[in-house]
Coordinates of N, CA and C in Angstrom, one line a residue:
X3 N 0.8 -1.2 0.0 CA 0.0 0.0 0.0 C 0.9 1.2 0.0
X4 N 0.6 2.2 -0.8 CA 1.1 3.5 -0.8 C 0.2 4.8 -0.6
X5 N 1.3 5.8 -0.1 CA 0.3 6.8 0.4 C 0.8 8.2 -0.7
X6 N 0.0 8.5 -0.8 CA 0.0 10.4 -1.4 C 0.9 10.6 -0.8
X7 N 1.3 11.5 -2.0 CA 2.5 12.8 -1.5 C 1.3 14.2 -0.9
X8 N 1.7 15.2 -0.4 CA 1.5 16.3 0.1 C 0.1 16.8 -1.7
X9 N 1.7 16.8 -2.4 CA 1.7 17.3 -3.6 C 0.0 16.5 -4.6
X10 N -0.1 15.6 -4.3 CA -1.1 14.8 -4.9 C -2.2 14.9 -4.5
X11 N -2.0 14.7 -2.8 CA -3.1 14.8 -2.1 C -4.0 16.5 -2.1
X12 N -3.5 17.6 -2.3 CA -3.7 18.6 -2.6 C -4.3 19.0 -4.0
X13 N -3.7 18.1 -5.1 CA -4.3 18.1 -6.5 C -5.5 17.7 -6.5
X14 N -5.6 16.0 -6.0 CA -7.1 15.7 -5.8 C -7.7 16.6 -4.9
X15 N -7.9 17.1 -3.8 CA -8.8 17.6 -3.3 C -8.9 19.2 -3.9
X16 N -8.2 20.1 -4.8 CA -8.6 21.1 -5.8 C -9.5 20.4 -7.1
X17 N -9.0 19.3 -7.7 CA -10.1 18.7 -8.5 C -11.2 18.8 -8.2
X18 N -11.3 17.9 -7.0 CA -12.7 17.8 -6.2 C -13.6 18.8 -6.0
X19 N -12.9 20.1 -5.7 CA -13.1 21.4 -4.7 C -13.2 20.9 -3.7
X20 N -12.8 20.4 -2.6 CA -12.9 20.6 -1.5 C -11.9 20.3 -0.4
X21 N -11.6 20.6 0.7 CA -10.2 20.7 1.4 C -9.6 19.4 1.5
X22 N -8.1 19.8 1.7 CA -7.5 18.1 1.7 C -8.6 17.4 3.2
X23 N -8.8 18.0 4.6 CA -9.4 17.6 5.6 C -10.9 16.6 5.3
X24 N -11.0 17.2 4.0 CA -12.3 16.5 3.6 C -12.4 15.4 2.6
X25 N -11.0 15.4 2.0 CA -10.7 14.7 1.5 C -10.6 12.9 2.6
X26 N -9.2 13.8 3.4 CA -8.7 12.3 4.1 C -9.5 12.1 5.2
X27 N -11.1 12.6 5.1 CA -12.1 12.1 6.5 C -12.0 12.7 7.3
X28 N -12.6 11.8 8.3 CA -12.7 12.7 10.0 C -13.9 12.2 10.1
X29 N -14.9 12.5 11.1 CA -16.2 12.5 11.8 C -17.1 13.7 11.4
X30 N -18.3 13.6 10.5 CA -19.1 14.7 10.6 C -19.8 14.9 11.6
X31 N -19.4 15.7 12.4 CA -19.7 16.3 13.7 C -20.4 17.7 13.5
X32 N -21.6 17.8 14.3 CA -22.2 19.2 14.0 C -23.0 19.3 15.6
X33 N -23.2 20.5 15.1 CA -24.1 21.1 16.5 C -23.3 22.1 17.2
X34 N -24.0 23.1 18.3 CA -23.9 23.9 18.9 C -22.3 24.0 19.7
X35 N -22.1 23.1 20.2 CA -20.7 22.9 20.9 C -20.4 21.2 20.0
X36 N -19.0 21.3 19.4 CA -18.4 20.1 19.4 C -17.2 19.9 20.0
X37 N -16.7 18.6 20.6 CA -15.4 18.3 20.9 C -15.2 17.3 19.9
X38 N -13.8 17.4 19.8 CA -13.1 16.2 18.9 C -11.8 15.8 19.3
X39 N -11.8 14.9 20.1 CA -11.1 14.0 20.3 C -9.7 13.9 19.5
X40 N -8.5 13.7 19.8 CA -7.2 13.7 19.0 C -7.5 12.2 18.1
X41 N -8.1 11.5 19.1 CA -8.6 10.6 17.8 C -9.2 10.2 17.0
X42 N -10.4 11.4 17.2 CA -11.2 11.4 16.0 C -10.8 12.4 14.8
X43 N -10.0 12.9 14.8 CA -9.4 14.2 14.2 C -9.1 13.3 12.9
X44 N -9.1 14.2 11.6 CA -8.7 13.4 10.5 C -7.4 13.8 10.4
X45 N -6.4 13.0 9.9 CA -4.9 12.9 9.7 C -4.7 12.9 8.7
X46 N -3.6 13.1 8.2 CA -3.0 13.2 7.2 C -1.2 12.6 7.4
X47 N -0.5 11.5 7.0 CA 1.0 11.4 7.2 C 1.7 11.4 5.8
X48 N 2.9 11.9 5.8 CA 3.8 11.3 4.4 C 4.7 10.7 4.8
X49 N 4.6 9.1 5.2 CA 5.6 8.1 5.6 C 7.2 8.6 5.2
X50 N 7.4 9.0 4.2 CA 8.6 9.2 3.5 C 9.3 10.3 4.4
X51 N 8.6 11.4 4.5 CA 9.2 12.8 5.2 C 9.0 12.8 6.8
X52 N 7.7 12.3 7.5 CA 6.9 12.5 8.3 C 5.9 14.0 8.6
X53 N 5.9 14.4 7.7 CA 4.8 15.7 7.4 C 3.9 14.9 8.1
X54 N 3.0 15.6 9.0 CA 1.6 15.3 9.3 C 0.8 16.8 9.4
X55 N -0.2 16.6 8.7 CA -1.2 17.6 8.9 C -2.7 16.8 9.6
X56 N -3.2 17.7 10.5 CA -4.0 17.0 11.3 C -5.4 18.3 11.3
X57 N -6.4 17.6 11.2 CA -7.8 18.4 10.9 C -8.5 18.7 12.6
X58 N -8.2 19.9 12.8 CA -9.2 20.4 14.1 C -10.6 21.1 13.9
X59 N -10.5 21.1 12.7 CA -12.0 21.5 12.5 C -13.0 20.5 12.3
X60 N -14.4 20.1 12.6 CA -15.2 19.0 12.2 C -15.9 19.3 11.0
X61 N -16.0 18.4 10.1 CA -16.5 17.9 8.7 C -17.0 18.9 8.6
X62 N -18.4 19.3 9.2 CA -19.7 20.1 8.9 C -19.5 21.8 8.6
X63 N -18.0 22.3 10.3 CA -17.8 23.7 9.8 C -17.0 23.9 8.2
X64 N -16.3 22.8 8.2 CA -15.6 23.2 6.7 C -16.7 23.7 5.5
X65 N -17.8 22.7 5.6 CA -19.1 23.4 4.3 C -19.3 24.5 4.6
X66 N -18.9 25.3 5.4 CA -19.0 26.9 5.7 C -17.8 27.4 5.0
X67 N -17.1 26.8 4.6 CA -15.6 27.3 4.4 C -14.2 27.9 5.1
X68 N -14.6 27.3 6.3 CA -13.5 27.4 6.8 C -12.5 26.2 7.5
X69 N -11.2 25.8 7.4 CA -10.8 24.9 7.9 C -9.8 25.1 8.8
X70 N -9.2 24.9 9.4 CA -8.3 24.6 11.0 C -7.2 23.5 11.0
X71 N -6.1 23.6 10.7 CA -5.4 22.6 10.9 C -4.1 22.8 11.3
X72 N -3.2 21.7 11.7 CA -2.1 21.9 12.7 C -1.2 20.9 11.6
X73 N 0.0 21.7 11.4 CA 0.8 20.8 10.7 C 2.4 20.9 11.4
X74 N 3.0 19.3 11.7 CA 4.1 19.4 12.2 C 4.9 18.9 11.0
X75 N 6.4 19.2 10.6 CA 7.3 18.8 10.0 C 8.5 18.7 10.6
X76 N 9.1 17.3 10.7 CA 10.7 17.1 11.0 C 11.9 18.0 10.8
X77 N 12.5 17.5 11.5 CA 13.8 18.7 10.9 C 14.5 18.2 9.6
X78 N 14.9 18.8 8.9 CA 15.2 19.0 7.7 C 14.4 18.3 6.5
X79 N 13.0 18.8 7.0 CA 12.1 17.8 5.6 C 11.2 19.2 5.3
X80 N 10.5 18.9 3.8 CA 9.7 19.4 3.3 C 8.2 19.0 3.2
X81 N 7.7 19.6 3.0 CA 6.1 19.3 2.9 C 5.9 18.8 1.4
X82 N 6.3 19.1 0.3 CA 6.1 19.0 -0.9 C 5.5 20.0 -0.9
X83 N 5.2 20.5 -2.7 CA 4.9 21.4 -2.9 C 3.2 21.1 -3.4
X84 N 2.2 22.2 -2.6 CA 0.6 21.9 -2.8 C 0.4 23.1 -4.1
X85 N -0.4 22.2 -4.5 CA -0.5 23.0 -6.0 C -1.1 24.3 -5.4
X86 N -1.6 25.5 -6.7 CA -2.7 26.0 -6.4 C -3.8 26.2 -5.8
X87 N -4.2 27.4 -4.9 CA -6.2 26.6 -4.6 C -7.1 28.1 -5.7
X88 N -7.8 27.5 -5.4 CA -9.0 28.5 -6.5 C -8.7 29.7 -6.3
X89 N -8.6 30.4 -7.3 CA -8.8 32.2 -6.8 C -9.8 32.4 -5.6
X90 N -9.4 33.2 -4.5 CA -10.4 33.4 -3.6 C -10.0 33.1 -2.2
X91 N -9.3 32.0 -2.5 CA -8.7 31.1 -1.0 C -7.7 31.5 0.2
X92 N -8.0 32.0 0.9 CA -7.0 32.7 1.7 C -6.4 32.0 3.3
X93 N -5.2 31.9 3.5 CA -4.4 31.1 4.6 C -4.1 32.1 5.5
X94 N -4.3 31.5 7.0 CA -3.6 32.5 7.8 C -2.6 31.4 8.4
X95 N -1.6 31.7 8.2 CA -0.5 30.5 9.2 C 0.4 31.5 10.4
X96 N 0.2 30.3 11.7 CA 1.1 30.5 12.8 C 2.2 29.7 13.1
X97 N 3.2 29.7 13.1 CA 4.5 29.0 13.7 C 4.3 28.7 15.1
X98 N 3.8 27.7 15.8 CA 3.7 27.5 17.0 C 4.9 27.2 17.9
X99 N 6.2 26.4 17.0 CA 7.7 26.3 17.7 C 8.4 26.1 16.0
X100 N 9.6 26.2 16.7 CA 10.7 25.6 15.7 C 10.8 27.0 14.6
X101 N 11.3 26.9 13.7 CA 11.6 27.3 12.6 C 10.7 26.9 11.0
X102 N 10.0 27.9 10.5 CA 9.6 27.2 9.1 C 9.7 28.5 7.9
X103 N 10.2 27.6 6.6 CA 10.4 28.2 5.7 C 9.4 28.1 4.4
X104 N 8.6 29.1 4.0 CA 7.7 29.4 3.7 C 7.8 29.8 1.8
X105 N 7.5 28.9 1.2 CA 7.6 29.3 -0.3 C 6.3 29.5 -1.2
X106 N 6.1 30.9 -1.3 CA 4.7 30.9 -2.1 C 4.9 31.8 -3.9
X107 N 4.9 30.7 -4.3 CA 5.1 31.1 -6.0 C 6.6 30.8 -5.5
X108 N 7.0 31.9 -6.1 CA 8.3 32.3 -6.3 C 9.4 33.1 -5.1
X109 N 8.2 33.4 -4.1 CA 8.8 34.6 -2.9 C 8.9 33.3 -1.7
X110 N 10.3 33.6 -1.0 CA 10.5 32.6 0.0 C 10.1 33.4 1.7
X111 N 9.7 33.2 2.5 CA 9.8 33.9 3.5 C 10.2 32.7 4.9
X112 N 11.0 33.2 5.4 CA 11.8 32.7 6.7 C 10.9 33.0 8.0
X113 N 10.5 32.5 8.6 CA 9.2 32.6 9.8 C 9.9 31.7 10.9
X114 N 9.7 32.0 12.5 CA 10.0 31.7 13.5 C 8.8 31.6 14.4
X115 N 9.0 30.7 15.8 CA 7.7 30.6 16.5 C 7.6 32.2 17.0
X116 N 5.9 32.3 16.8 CA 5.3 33.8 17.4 C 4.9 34.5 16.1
X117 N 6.0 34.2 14.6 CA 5.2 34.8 13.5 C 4.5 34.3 12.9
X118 N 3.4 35.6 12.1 CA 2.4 34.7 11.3 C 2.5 35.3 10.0
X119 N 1.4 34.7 9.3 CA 1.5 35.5 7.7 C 0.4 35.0 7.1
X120 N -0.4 36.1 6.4 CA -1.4 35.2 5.7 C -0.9 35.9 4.3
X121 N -1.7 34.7 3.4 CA -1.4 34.9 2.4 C -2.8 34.7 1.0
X122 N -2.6 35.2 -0.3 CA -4.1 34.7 -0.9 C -3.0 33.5 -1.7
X123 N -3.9 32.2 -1.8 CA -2.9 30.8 -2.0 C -3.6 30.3 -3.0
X124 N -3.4 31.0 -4.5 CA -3.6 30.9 -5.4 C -2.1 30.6 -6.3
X125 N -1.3 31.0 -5.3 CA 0.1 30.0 -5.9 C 0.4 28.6 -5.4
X126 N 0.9 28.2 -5.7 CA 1.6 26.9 -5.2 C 2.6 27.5 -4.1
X127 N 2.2 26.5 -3.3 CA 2.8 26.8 -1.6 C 3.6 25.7 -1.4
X128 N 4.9 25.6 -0.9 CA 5.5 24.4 -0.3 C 6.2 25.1 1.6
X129 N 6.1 24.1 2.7 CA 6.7 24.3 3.8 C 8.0 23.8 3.9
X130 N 8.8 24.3 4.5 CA 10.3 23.5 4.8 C 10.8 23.9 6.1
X131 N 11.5 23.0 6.5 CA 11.7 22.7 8.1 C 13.3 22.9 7.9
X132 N 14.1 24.4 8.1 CA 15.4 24.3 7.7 C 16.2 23.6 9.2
X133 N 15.5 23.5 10.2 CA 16.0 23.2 11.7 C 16.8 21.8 11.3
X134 N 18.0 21.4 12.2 CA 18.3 20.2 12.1 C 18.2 19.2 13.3
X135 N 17.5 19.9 14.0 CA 17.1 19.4 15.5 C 16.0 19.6 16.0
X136 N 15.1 20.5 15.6 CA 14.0 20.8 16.3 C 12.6 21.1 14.9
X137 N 11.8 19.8 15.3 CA 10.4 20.0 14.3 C 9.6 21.2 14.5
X138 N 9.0 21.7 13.2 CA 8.4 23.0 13.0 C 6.6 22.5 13.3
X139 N 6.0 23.2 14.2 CA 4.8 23.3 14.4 C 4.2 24.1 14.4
X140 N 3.4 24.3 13.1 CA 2.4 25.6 12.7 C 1.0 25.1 12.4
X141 N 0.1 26.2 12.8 CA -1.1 26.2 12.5 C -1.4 27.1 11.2
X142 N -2.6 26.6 10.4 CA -3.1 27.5 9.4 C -4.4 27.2 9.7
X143 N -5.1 28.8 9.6 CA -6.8 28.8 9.0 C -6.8 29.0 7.6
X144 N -7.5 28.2 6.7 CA -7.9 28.4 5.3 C -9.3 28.4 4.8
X145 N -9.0 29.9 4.8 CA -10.5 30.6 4.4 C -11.4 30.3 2.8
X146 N -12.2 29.1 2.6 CA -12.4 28.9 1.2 C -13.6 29.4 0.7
X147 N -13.9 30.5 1.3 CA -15.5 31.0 1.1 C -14.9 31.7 -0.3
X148 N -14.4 32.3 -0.2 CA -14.1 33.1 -1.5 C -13.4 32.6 -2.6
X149 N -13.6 31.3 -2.3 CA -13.0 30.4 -3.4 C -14.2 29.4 -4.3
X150 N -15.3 29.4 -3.7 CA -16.6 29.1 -4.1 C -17.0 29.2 -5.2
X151 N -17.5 29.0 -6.1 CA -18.2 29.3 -7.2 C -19.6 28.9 -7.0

């Protein structure tokens, strides 16, 4: 059995339109207050790098268009590079620890725990973890209302 790259898993779920989180599952959870469990949360791994991106939002708020996720990367690995998302789509990312390096289109930006940056992610985005000892833990909100048609 083999798994997606970063890079694929991100193609199919722009095909589809809908977020990678909804892509690789989870629990549709809805209602007034939800909890979600770390192990009901939908995952995401790249055995090869150990990229994990992990879904904190439940199924149901994403059809609103917003999603929540927490992505850790090893030291000296990349995320691959995620294609495109629709005109419209907008990221807000936090560095929670570590060091991460940030490539959108063609512009690189160097980010540390406490910075953030949002960005409109109509380019192709890739993360990189330049640390040789310490994994990069950042959060992104990805806003896909305005990516809707």
């Amino acid at each position: 059995m083999t798994s997606p790259t970063a890079t694929v898993l991100g193609k199919l779920a722009e095909g589809f339109g809908i977020s990678i989180s909804q892509l690789v599952g989870g629990e549709e959870l809805s209602g007034d207050v939800v909890v979600m469990p770390r192990a009901e949360q939908a995952v995401f791994r790249v055995p090869t790098t150990g990229f994990e991106r992990r879904s904190l939002s439940p199924l149901a708020s994403q059809n609103s268009g917003v999603d929540f996720v927490v992505n850790v990367l090893p030291p000296l690995q990349s995320s691959g590079t995620f294609p495109p998302h629709r005109a419209g789509v907008e990221e807000t990312l936090t560095v929670a620890s570590g060091r991460l390096g940030l490539q959108l289109g063609d512009e690189k930006y160097d980010l540390k725990a406490g910075d953030a940056i949002f960005y409109r992610a109509h380019v192709s985005h890739r993360f990189d973890n330049p640390s040789d000892s310490e994994p990069a833990v950042f959060f992104i909100v990805i806003n896909n209302v305005g990516g809707r048609s």
